[in-house]
Coordinates of C-alpha atoms and ligand atoms in Angstrom, one line a residue:
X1 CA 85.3 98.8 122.8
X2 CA 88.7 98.2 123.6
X3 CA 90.8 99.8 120.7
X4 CA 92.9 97.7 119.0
X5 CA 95.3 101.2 118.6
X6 CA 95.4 104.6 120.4
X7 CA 97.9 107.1 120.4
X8 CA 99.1 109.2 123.3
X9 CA 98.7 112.8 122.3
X10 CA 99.1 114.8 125.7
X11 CA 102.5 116.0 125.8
X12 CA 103.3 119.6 123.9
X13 CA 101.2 118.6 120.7
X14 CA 98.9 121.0 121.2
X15 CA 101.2 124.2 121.9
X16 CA 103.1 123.5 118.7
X17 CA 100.3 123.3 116.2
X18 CA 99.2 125.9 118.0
X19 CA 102.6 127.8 117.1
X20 CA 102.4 126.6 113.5
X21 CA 99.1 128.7 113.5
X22 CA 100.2 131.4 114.9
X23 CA 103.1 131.8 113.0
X24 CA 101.3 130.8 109.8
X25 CA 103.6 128.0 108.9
X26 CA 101.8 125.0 107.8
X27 CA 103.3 124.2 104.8
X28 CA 106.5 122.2 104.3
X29 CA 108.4 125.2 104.4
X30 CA 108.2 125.6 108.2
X31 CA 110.8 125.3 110.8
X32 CA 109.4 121.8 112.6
X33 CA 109.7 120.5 109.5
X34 CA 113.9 121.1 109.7
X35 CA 113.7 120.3 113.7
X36 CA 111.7 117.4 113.4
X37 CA 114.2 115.8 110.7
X38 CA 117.5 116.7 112.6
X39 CA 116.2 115.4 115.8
X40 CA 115.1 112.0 114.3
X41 CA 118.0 111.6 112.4
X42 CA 120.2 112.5 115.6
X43 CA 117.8 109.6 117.6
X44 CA 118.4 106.8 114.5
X45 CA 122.5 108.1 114.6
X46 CA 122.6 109.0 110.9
X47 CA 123.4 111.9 108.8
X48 CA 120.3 112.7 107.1
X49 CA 116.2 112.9 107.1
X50 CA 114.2 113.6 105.0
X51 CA 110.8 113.7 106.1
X52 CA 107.9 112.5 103.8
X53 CA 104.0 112.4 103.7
X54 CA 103.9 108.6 104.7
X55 CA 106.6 105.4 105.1
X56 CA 104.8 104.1 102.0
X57 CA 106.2 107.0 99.6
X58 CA 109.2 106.7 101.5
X59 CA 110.1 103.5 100.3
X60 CA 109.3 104.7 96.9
X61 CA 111.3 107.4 97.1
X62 CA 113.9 104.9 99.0
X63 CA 114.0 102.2 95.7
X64 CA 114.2 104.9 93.2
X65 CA 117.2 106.6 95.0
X66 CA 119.1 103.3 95.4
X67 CA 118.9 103.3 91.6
X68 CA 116.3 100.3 90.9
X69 CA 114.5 100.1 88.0
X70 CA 113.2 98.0 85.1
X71 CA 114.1 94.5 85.4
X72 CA 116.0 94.8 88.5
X73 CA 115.4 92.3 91.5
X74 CA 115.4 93.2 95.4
X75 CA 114.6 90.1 97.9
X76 CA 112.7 90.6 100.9
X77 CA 110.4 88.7 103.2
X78 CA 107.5 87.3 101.8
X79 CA 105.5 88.2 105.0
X80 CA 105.1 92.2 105.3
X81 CA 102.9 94.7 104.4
X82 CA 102.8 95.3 100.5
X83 CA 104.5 98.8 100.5
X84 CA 108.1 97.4 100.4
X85 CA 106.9 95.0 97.3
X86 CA 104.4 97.8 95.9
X87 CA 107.7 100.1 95.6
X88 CA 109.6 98.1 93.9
X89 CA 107.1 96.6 91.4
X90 CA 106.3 100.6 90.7
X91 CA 109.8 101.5 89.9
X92 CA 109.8 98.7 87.0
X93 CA 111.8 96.1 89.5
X94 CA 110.2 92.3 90.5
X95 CA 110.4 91.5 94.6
X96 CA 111.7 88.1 94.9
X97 CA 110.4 86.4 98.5
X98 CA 111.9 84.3 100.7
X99 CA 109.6 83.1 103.9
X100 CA 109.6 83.4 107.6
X101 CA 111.0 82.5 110.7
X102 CA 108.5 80.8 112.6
X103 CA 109.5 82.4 116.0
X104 CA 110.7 86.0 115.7
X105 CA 108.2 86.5 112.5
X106 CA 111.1 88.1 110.4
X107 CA 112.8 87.0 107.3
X108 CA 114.4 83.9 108.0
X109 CA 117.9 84.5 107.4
X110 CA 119.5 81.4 106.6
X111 CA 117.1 80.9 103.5
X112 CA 117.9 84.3 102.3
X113 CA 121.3 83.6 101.9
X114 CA 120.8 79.9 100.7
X115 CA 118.5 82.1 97.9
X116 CA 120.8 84.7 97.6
X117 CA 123.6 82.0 96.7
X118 CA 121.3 80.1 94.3
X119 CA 120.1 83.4 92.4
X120 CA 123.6 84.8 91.6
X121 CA 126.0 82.1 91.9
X122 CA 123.9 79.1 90.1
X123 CA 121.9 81.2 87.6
X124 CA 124.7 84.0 87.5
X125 CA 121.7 86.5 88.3
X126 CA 122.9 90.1 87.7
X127 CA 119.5 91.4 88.2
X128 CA 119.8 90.9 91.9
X129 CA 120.4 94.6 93.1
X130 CA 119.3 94.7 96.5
X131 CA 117.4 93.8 100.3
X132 CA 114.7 94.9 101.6
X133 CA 114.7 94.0 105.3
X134 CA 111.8 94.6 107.0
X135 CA 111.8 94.4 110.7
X136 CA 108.3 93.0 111.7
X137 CA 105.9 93.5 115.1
X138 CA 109.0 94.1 117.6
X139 CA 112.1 92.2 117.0
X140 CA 115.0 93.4 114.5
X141 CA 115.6 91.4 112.2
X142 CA 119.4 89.4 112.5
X143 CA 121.5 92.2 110.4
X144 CA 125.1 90.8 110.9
X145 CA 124.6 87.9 108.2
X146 CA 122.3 90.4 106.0
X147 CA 125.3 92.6 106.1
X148 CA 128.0 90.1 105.3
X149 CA 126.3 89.0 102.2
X150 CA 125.0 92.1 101.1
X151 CA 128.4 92.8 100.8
X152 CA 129.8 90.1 99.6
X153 CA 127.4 90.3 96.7
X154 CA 127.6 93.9 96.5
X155 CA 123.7 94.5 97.0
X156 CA 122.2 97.5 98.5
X157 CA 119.8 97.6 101.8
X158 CA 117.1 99.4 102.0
X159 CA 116.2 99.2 105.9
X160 CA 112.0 99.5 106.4
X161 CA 112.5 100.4 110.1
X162 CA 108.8 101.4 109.8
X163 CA 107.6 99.7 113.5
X164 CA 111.2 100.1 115.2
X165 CA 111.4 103.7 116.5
X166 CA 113.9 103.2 119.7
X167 CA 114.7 100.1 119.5
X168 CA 118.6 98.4 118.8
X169 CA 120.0 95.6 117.0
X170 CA 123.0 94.8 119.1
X171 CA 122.6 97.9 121.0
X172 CA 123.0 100.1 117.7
X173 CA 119.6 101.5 116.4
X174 CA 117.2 100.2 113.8
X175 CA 117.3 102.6 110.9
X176 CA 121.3 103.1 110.9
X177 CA 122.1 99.7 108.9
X178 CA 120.5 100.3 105.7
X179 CA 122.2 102.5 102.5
X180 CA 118.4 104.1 103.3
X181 CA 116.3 103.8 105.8
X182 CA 112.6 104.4 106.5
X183 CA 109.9 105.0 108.9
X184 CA 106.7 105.4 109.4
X185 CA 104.9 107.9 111.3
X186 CA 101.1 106.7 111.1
X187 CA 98.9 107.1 114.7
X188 CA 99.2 103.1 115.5
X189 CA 103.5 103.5 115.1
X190 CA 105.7 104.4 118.1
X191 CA 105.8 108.0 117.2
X192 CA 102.9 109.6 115.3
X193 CA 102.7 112.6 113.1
X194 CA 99.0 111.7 111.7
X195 CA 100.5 110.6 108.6
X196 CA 104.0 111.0 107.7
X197 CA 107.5 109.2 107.1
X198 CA 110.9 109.6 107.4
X199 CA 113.8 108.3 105.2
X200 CA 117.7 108.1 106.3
X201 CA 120.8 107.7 105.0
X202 CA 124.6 109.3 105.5
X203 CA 125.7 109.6 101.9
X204 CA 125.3 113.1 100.9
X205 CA 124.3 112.3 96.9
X206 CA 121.7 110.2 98.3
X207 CA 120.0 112.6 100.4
X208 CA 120.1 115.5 98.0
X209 CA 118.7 112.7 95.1
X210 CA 115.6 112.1 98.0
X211 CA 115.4 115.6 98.9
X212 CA 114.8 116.6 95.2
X213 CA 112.7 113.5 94.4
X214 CA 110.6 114.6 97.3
X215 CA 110.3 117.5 95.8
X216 CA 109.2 116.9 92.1
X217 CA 112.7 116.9 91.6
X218 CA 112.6 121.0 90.8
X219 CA 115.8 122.2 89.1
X220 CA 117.5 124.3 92.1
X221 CA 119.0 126.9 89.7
X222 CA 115.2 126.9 87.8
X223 CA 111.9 126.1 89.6
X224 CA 109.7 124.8 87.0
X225 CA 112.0 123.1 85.2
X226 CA 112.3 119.0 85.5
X227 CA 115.0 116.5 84.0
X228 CA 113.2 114.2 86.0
X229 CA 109.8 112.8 87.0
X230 CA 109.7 113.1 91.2
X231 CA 106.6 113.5 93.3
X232 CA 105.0 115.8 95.7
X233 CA 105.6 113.6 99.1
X234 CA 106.3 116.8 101.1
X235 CA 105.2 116.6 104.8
X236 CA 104.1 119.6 106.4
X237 CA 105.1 122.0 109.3
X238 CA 101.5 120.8 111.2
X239 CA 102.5 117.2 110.8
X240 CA 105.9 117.5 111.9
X241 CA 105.1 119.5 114.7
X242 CA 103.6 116.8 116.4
X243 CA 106.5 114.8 115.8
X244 CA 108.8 116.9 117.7
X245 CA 106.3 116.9 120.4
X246 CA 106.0 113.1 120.2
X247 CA 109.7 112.5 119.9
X248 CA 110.1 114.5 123.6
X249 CA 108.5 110.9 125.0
X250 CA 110.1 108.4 122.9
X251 CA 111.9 106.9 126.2
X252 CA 108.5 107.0 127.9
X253 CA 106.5 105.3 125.0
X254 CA 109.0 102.7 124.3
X255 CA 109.0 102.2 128.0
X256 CA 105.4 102.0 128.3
X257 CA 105.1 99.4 124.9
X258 CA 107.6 97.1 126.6
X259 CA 105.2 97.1 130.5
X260 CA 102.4 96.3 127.8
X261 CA 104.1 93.3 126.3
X262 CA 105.6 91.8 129.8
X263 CA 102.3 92.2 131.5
X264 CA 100.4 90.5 128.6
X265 CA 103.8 87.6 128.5
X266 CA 102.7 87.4 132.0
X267 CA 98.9 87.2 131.9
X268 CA 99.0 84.8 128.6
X269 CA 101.9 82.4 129.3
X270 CA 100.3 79.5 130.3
X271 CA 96.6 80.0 128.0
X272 CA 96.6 76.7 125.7
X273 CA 96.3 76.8 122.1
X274 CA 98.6 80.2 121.6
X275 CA 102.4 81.4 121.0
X276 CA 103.6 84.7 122.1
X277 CA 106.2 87.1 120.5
X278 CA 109.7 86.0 121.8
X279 CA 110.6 88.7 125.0
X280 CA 114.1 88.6 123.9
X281 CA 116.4 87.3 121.3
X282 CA 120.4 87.3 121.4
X283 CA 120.5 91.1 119.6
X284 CA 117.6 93.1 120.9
X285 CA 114.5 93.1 124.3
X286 CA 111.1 93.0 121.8
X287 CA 109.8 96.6 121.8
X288 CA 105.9 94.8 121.1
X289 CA 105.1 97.5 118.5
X290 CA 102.2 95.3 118.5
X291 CA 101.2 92.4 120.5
X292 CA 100.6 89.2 118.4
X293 CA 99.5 85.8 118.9
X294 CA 99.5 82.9 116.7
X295 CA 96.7 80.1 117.5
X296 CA 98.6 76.9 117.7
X297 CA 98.0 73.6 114.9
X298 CA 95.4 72.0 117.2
X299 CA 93.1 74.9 117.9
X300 CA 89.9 74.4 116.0
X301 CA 89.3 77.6 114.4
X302 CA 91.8 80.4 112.7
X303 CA 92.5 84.1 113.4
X304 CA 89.3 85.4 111.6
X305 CA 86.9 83.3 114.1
X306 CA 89.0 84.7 116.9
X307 CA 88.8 88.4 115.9
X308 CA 85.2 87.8 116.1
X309 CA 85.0 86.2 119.4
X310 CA 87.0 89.1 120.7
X311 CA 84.9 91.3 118.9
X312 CA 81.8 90.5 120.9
X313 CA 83.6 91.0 123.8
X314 CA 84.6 94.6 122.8
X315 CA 87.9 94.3 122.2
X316 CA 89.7 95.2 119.1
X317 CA 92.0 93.2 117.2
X318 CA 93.8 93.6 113.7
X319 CA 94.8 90.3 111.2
X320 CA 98.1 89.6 110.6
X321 CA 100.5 90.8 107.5
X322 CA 98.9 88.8 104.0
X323 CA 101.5 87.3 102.3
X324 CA 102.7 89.2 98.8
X325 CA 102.9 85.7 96.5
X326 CA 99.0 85.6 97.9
X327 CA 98.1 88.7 96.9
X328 CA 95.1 89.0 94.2
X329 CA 97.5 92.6 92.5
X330 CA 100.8 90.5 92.0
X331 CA 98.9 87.5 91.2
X332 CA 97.4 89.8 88.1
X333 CA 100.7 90.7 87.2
X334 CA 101.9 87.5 86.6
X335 CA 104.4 87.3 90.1
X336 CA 104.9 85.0 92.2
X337 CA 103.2 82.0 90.0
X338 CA 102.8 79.0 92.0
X339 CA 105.3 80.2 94.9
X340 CA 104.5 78.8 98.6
X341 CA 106.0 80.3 101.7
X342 CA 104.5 77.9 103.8
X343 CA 105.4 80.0 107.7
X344 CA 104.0 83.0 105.8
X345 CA 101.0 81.3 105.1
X346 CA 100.2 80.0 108.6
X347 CA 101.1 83.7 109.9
X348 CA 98.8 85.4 108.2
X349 CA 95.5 83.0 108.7
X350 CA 96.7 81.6 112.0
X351 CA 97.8 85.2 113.3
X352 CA 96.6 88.5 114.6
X353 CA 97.2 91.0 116.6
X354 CA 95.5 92.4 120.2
X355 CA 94.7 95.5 121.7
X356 CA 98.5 97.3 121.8
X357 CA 98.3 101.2 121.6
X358 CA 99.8 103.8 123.7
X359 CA 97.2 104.6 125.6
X360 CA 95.8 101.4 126.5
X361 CA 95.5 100.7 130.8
X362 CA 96.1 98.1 132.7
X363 CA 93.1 96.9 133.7
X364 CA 92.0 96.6 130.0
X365 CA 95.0 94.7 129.1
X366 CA 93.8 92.3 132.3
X367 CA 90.8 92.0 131.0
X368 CA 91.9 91.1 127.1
X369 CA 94.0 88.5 128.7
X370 CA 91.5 86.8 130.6
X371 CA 89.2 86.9 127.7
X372 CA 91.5 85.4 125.4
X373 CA 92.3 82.9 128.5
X374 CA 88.6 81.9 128.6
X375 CA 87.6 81.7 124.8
X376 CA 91.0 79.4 124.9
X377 CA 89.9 77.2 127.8
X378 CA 86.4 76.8 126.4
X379 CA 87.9 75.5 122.8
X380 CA 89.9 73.1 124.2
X381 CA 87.0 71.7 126.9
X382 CA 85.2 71.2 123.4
Ligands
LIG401 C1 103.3 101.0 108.6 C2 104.3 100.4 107.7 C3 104.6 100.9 106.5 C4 103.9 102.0 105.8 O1 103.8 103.1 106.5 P1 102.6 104.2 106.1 O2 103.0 105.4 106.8 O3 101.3 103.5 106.7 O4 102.5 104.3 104.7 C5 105.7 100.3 105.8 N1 106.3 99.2 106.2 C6 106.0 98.6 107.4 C7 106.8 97.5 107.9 C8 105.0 99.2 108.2 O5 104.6 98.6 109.4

């Protein structure tokens, strides 16, 4: 089998966990944790990091520090993973959606703002307290307009840089444009720490709120003593030792992703029935933190059907995102009734992704593209 994800592990992992244990520091306490959040911080260019046990809890953490609660709306695509939507429908707040841009996959811009207008200036919405943007597969998301009406409305962004270590919007990095920031550090993201996460900001009342929020929000001058329900989303010293090791290579792996993705551009360019992710927008080169295709209108059968044609060929694959306003949880809880996000909808059916990891070859990414070619070529004969 081809796997659809594989981390490179072969740098100085291995003598740093081996240091954790022989030191005996493998709780949060230990000194990769401190490195590990200094260094990232210093790669994203912002002030503070505070490292987490996954990008999940960071965004909960993320949403609570940015002050949402009960009642309170934050807009974000309506094609994403459902962390971003799961953090703020925990902290009391409803998501409100807006669809996706057909080509680059990310929130399409222009009906954010035509929603952000409608919410606030035509219902005079004062719910409305914030973005989510999410940058999705490889491209960031446009964050010059985001900006502008964020502040024109005075909303907050919370950034979910979770597949965008290394790369730039306009040459500044992903993760510096939000009032937080996250990241994720599962194996099948840029830079792995087995599971872990990462949230950023430069305002100092922010970070201490995340720090101590990370912390089951301990009293400083009395442990055991809480004004305030937080959470145990410490990471440890064993995790974040691999991310010190992993973050030595970040140039290498980002350099590696973006071969991957030109060679498959390359091999796939021509194959009928598909679209590729876009190489390049105005603002940033894709970084391909995962390869996906889309099968085109007229092919006769959907992602699912693919994935299993793949599948026995050996070679992995993964679906794409499932839209929130489709999802059986919010559904329950009364969100999202009768909503259609009609790009979002043919993404995730028509949609998945191929084998992308670190430590995939080239000859196996030759031979996934002339698989898909043939499976392609035989549909349309048909
Ligand atoms: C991976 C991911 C997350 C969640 O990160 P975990 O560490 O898996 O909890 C959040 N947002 C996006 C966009 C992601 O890709």
């Amino acid at each position: 089998m081809i796997p659809v994800n594989e981390p490179l592990l072969n740098g100085n992992e291995k003598k740093y966990l081996n240091e954790c244990i022989d030191t005996g520091w493998i709780s949060s306490e230990g000194p990769f944790v401190k490195k590990f959040e200094e260094q990232f911080a210093a790669t994203v260019g912002r002030k503070y990091g505070i490292a987490v046990a996954n990008g999940s809890v960071a965004l909960d953490v993320a949403v609570t520090a940015a002050g949402i609660g009960k009642g309170d709306e934050v807009i974000m695509p309506a094609f994403t993973i459902i962390s971003p939507a799961a953090s703020v429908v925990r902290a009391g707040g409803i998501p409100v959606l807006v669809d996706s841009d057909p080509i680059t996959w990310n929130i399409d811009v222009e009906k954010l703002k035509i929603k952000i207008e409608d919410e606030i200036e035509g219902k005079e919405n004062k719910n409305l307290k914030a973005i989510t943007v999410v940058h999705i597969y490889g491209l960031p998301v446009d964050m010059d307009p985001i900006l502008e009406v964020a502040d024109r409305y005075g909303l907050k962004i919370i950034e979910d840089a979770a597949e965008m270590h290394g790369q730039t919007y306009k040459g500044k990095p992903c993760g510096s444009f939000g009032d937080i920031s996250i990241f994720s550090f599962y194996p099948n993201k840029h830079i792995t720490t087995g599971e872990g996460g990462m949230v950023l900001t430069d305002d100092d009342g922010i970070a201490e709120r995340l720090r101590s929020l990370r912390n089951l929000c301990f009293l400083p001058q009395r442990r055991f003593v809480h004004e305030e329900l937080g959470w145990n989303f410490r990471m440890t010293n064993l995790q974040a030792a691999l991310g010190v090791a992993q973050l030595e290579r970040i140039d290498e792996f980002i350099a590696r992703k973006r071969r991957m993705g030109i060679l498959y551009t390359e091999l796939l360019k021509d194959v009928p029935g598909i679209e590729l992710p876009l190489a390049k927008t105005d603002f940033a080169q894709n970084i391909y933190w995962v390869f996906g295709i889309v099968l085109k209108d007229e092919v006769p059968f959907d992602a699912e059907t693919m994935a299993n044609k793949l599948a026995a060929y050996k070679i992995g694959t993964r679906p794409f995102f499932w839209p929130m306003h489709e999802q059986p949880v919010f559904q329950r809880m009364g969100l999202f009734n009768g909503e259609r996000y009609p790009v979002a909808e043919k993404l995730a059916r028509r949609g998945l992704y191929i084998p992308s990891g670190l430590a995939l070859k080239e000859d196996q990414i030759r031979r996934v593209a002339q698989t898909i070619k043939e499976i392609m070529i035989e549909s349309e004969q048909r």
